PDB file of N, CA and C in Angstrom:
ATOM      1  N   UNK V   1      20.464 -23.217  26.359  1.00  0.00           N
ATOM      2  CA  UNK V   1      20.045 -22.398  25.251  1.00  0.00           C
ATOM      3  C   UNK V   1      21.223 -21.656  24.632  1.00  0.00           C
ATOM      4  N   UNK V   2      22.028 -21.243  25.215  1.00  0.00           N
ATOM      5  CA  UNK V   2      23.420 -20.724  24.805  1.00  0.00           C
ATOM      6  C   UNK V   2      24.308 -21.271  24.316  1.00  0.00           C
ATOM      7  N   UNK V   3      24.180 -22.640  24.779  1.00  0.00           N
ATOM      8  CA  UNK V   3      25.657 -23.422  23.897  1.00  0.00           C
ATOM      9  C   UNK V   3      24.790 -24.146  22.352  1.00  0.00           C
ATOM     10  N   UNK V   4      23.051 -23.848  22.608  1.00  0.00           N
ATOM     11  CA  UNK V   4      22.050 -24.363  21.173  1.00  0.00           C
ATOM     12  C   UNK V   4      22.746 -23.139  20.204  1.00  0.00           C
ATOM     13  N   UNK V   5      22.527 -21.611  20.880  1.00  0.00           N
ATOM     14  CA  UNK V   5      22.751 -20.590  19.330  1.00  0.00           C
ATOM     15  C   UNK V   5      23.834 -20.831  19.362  1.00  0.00           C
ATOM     16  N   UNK V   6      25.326 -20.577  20.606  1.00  0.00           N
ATOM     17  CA  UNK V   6      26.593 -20.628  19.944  1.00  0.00           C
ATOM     18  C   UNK V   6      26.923 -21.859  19.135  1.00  0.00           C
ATOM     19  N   UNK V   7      26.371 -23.036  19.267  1.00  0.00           N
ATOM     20  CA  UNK V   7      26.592 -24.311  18.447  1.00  0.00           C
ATOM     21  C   UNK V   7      25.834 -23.443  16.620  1.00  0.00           C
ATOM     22  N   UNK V   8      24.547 -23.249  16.863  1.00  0.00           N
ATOM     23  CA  UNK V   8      24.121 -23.060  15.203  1.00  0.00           C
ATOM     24  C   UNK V   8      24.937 -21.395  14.979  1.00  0.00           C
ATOM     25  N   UNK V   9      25.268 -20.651  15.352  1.00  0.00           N
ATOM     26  CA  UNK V   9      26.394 -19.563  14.632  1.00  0.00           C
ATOM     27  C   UNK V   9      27.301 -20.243  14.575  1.00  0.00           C
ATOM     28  N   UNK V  10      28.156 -20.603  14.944  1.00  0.00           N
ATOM     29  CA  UNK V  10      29.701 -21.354  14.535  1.00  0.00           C
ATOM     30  C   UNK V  10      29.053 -22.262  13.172  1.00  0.00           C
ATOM     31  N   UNK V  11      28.170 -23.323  12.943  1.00  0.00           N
ATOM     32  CA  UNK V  11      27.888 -23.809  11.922  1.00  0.00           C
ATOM     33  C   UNK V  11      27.140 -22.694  10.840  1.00  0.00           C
ATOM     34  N   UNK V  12      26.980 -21.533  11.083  1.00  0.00           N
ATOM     35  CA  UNK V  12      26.516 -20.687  10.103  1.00  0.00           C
ATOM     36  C   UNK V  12      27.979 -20.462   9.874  1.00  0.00           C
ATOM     37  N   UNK V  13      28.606 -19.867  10.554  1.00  0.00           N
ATOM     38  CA  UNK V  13      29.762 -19.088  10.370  1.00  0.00           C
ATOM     39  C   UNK V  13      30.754 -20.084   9.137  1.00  0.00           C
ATOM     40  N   UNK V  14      30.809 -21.142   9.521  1.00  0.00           N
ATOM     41  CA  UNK V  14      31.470 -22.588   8.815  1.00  0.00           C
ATOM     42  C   UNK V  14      30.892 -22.357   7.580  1.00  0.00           C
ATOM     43  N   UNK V  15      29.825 -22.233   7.254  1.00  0.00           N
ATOM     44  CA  UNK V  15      29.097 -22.988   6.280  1.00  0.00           C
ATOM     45  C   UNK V  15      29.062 -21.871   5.161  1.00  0.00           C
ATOM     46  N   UNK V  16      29.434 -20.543   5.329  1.00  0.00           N
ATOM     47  CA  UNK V  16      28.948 -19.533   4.966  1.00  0.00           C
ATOM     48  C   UNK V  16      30.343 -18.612   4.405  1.00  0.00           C
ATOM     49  N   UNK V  17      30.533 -18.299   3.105  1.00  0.00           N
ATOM     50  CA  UNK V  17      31.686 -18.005   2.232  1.00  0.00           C
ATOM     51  C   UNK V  17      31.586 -16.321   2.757  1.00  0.00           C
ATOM     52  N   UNK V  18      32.686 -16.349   3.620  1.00  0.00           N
ATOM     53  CA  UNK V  18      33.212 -14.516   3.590  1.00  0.00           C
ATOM     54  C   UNK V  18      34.341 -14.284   3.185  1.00  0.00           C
ATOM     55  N   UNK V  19      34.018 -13.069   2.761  1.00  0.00           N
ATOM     56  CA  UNK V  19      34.490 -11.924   2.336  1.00  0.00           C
ATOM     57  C   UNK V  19      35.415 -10.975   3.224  1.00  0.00           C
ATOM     58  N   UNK V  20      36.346 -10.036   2.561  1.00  0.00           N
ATOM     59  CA  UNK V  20      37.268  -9.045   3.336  1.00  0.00           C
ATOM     60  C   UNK V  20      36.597  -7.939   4.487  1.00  0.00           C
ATOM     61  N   UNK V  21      35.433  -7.973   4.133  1.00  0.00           N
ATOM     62  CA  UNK V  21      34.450  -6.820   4.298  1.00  0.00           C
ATOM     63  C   UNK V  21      33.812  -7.706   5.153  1.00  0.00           C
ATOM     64  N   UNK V  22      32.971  -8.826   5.175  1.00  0.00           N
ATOM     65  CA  UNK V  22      32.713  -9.489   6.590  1.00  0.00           C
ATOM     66  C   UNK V  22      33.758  -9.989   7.200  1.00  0.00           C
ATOM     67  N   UNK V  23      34.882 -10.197   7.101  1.00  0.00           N
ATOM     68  CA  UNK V  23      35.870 -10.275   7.972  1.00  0.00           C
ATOM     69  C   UNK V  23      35.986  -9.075   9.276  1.00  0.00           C
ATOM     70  N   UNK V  24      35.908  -8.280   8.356  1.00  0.00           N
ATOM     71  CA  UNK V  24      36.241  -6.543   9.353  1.00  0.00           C
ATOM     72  C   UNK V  24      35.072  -6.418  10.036  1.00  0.00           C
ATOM     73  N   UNK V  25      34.134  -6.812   9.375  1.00  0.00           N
ATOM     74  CA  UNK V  25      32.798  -6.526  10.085  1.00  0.00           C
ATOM     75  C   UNK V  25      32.947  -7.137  11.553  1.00  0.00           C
ATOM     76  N   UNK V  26      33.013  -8.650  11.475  1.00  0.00           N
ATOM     77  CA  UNK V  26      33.214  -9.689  12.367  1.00  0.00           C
ATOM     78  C   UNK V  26      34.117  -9.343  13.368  1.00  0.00           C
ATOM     79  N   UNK V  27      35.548  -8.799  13.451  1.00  0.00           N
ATOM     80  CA  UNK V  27      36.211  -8.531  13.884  1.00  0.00           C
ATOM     81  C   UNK V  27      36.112  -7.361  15.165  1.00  0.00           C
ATOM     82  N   UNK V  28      35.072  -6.346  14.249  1.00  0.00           N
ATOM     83  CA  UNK V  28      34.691  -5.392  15.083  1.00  0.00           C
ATOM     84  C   UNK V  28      33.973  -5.453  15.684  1.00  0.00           C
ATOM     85  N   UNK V  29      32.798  -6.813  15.497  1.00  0.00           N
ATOM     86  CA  UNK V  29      31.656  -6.749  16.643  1.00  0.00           C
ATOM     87  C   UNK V  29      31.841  -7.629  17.540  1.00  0.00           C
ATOM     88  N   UNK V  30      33.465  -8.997  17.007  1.00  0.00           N
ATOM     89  CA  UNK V  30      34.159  -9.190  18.223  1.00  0.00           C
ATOM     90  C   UNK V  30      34.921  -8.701  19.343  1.00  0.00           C
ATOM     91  N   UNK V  31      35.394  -7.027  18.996  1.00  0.00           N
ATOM     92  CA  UNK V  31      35.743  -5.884  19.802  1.00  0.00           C
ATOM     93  C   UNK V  31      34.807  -5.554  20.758  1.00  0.00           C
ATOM     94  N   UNK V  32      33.774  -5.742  20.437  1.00  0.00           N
ATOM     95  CA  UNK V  32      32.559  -4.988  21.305  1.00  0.00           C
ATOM     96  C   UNK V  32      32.473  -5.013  22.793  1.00  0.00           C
ATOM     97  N   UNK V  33      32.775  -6.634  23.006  1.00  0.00           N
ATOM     98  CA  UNK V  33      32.629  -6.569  24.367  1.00  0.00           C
ATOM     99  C   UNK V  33      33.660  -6.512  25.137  1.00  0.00           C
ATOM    100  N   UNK V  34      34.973  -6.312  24.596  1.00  0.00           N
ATOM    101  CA  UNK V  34      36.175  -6.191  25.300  1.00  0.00           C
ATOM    102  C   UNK V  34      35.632  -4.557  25.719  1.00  0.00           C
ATOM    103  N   UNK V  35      35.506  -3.707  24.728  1.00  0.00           N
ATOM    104  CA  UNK V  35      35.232  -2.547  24.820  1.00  0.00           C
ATOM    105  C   UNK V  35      34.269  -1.972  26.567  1.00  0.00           C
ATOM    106  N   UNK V  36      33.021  -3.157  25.930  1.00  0.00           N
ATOM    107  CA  UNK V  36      32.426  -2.761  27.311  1.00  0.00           C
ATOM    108  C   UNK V  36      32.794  -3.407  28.516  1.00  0.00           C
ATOM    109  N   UNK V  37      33.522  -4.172  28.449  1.00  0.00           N
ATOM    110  CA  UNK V  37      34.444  -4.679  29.794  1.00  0.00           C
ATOM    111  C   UNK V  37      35.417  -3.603  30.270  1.00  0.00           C
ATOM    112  N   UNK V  38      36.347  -2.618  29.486  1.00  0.00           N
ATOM    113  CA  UNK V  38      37.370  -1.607  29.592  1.00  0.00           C
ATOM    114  C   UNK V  38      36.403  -0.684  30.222  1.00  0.00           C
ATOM    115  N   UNK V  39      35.352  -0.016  29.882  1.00  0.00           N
ATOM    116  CA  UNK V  39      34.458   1.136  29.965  1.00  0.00           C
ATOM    117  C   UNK V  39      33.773   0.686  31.577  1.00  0.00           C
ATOM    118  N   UNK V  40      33.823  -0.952  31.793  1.00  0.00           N
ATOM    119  CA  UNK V  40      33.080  -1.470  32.893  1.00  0.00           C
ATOM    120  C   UNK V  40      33.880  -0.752  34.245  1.00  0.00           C
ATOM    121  N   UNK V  41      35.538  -1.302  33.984  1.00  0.00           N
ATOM    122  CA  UNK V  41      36.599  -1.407  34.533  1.00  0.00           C
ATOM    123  C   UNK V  41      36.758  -0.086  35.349  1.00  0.00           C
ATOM    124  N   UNK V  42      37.040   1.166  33.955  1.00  0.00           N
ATOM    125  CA  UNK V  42      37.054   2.076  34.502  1.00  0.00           C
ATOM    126  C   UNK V  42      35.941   2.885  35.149  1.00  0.00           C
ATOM    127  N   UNK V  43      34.737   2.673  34.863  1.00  0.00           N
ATOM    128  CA  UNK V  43      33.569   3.510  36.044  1.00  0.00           C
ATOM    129  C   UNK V  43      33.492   2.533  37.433  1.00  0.00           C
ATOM    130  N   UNK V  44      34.030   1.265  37.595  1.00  0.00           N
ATOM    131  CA  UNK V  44      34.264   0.484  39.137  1.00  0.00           C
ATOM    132  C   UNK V  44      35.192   1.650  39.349  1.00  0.00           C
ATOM    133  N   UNK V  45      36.677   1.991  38.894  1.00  0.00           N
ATOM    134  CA  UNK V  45      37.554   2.537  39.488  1.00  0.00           C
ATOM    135  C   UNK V  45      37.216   3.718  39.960  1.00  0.00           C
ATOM    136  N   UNK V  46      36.377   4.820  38.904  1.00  0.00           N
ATOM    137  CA  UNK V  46      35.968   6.030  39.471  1.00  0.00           C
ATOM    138  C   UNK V  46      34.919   5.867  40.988  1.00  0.00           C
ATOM    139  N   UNK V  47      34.287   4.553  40.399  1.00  0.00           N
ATOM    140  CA  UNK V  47      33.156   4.615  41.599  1.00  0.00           C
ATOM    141  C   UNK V  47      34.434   4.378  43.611  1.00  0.00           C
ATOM    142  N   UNK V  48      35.666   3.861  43.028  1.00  0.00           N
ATOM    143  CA  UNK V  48      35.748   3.532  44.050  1.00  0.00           C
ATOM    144  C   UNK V  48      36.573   4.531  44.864  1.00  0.00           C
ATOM    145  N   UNK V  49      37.126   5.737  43.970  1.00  0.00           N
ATOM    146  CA  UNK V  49      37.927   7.127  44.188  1.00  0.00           C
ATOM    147  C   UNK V  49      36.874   7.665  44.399  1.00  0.00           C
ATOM    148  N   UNK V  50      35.314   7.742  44.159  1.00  0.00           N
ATOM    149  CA  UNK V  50      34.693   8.570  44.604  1.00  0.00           C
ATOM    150  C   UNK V  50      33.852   8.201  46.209  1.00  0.00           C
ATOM    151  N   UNK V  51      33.989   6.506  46.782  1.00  0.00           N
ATOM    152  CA  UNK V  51      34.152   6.237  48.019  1.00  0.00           C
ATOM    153  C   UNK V  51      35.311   6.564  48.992  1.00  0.00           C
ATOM    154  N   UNK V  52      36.545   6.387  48.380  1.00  0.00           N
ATOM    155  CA  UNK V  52      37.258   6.724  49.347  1.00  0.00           C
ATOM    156  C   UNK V  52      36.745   8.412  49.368  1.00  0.00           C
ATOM    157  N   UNK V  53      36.446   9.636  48.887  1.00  0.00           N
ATOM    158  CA  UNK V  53      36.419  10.678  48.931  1.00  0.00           C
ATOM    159  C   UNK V  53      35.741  11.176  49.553  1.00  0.00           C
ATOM    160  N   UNK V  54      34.461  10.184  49.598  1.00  0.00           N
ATOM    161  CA  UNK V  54      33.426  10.019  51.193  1.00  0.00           C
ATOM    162  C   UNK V  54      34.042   9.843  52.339  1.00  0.00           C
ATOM    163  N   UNK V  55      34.655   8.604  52.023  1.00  0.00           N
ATOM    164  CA  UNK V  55      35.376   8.607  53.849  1.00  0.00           C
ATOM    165  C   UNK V  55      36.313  10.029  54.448  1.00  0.00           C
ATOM    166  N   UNK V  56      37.180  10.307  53.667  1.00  0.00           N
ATOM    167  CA  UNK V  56      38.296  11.448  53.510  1.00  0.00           C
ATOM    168  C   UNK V  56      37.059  12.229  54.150  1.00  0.00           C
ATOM    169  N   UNK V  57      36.141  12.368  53.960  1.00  0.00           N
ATOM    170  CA  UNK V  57      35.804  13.921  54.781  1.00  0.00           C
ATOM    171  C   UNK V  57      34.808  13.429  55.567  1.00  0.00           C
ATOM    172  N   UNK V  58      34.817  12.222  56.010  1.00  0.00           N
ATOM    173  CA  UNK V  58      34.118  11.927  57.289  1.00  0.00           C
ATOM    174  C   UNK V  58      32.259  11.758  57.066  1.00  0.00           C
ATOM    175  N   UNK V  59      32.156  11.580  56.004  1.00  0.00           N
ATOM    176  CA  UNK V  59      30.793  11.326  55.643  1.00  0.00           C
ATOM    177  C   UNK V  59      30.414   9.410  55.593  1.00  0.00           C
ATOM    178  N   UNK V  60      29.052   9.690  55.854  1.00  0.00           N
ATOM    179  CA  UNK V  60      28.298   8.428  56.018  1.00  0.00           C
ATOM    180  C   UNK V  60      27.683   8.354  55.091  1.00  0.00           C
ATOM    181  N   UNK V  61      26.941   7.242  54.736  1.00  0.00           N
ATOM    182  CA  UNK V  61      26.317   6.710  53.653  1.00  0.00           C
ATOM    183  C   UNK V  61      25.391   6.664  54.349  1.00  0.00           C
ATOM    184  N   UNK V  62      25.089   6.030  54.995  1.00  0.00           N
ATOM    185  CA  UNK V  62      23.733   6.016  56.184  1.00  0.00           C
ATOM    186  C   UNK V  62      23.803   5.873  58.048  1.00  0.00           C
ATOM    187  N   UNK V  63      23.031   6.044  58.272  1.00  0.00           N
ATOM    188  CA  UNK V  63      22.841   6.601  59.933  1.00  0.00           C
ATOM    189  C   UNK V  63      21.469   6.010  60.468  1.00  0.00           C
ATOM    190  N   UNK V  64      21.896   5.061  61.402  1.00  0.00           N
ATOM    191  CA  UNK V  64      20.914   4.628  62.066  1.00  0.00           C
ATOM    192  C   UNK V  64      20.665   4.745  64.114  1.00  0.00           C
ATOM    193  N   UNK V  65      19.751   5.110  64.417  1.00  0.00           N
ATOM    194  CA  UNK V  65      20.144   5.764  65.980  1.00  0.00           C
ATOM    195  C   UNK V  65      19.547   4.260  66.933  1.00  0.00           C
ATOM    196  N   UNK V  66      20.641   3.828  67.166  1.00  0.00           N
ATOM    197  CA  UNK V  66      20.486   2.639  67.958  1.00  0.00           C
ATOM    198  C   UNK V  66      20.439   2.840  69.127  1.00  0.00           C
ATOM    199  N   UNK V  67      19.952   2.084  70.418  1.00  0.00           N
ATOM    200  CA  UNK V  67      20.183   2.276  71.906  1.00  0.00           C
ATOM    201  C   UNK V  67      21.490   2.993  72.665  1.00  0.00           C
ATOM    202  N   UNK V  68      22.257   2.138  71.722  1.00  0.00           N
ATOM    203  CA  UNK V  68      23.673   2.983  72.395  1.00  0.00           C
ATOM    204  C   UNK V  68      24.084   3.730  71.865  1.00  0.00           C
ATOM    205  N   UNK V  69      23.470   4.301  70.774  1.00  0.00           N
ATOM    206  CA  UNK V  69      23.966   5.528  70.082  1.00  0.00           C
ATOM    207  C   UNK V  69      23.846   5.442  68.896  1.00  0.00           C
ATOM    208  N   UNK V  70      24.150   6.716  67.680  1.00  0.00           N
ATOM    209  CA  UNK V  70      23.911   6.735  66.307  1.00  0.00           C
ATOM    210  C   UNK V  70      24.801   5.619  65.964  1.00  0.00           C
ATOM    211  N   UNK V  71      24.940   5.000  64.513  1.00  0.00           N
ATOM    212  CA  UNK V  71      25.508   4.405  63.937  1.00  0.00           C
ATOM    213  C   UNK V  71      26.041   4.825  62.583  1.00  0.00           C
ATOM    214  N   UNK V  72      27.024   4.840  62.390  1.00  0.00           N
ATOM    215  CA  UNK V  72      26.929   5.596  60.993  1.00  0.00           C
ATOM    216  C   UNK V  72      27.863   4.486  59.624  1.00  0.00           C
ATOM    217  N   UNK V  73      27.453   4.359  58.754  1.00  0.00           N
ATOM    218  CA  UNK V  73      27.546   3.470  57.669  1.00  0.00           C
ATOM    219  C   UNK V  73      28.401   3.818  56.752  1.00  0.00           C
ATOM    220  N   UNK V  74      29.515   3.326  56.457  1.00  0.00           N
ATOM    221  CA  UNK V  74      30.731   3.643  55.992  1.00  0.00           C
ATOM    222  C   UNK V  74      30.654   3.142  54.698  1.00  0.00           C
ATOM    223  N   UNK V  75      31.339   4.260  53.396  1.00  0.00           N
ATOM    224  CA  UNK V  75      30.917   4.358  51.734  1.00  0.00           C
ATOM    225  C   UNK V  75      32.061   2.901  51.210  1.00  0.00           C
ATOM    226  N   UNK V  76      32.564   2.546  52.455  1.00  0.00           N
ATOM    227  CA  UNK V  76      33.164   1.198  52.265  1.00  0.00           C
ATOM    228  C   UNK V  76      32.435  -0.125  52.254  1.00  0.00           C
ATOM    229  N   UNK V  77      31.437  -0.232  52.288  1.00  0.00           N
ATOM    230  CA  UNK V  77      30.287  -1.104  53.018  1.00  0.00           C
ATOM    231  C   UNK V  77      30.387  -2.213  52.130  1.00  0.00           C
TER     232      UNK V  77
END
């Protein structure tokens, strides 16, 4: 189904006389998803400074009390 619309937009796109103004348009809503890939990038990174910051003070993510003792679940998991 994806390579059906990207096949009929590229033949719209072909077929179809633009302008300076859909140029820019185009351009910018080809920005879009770089954008949300950058924005992706950096909340993985925060998420992963805010795991190590768990471990640093000795905290668990979860705790389970097994036969031989508690278990505790590391924000590295």
């Amino acid at each position: 189904n994806a390579r059906v619309g990207f096949a009929l937009l590229m033949l719209w796109a072909l077929t179809t006389p633009a302008t300076a103004p859909d140029w820019a348009a185009a351009s910018l809503l080809a920005l879009l998803p770089l954008a949300a890939v950058a924005l992706n990038r950096r909340q993985l990174r925060e998420q992963e400074a805010w795991r190590g910051a768990i471990d640093a003070q000795g905290l668990a993510m979860a705790e389970w009390q097994l036969p031989a003792g508690p278990h505790h679940a590391s924000a590295r998991w």
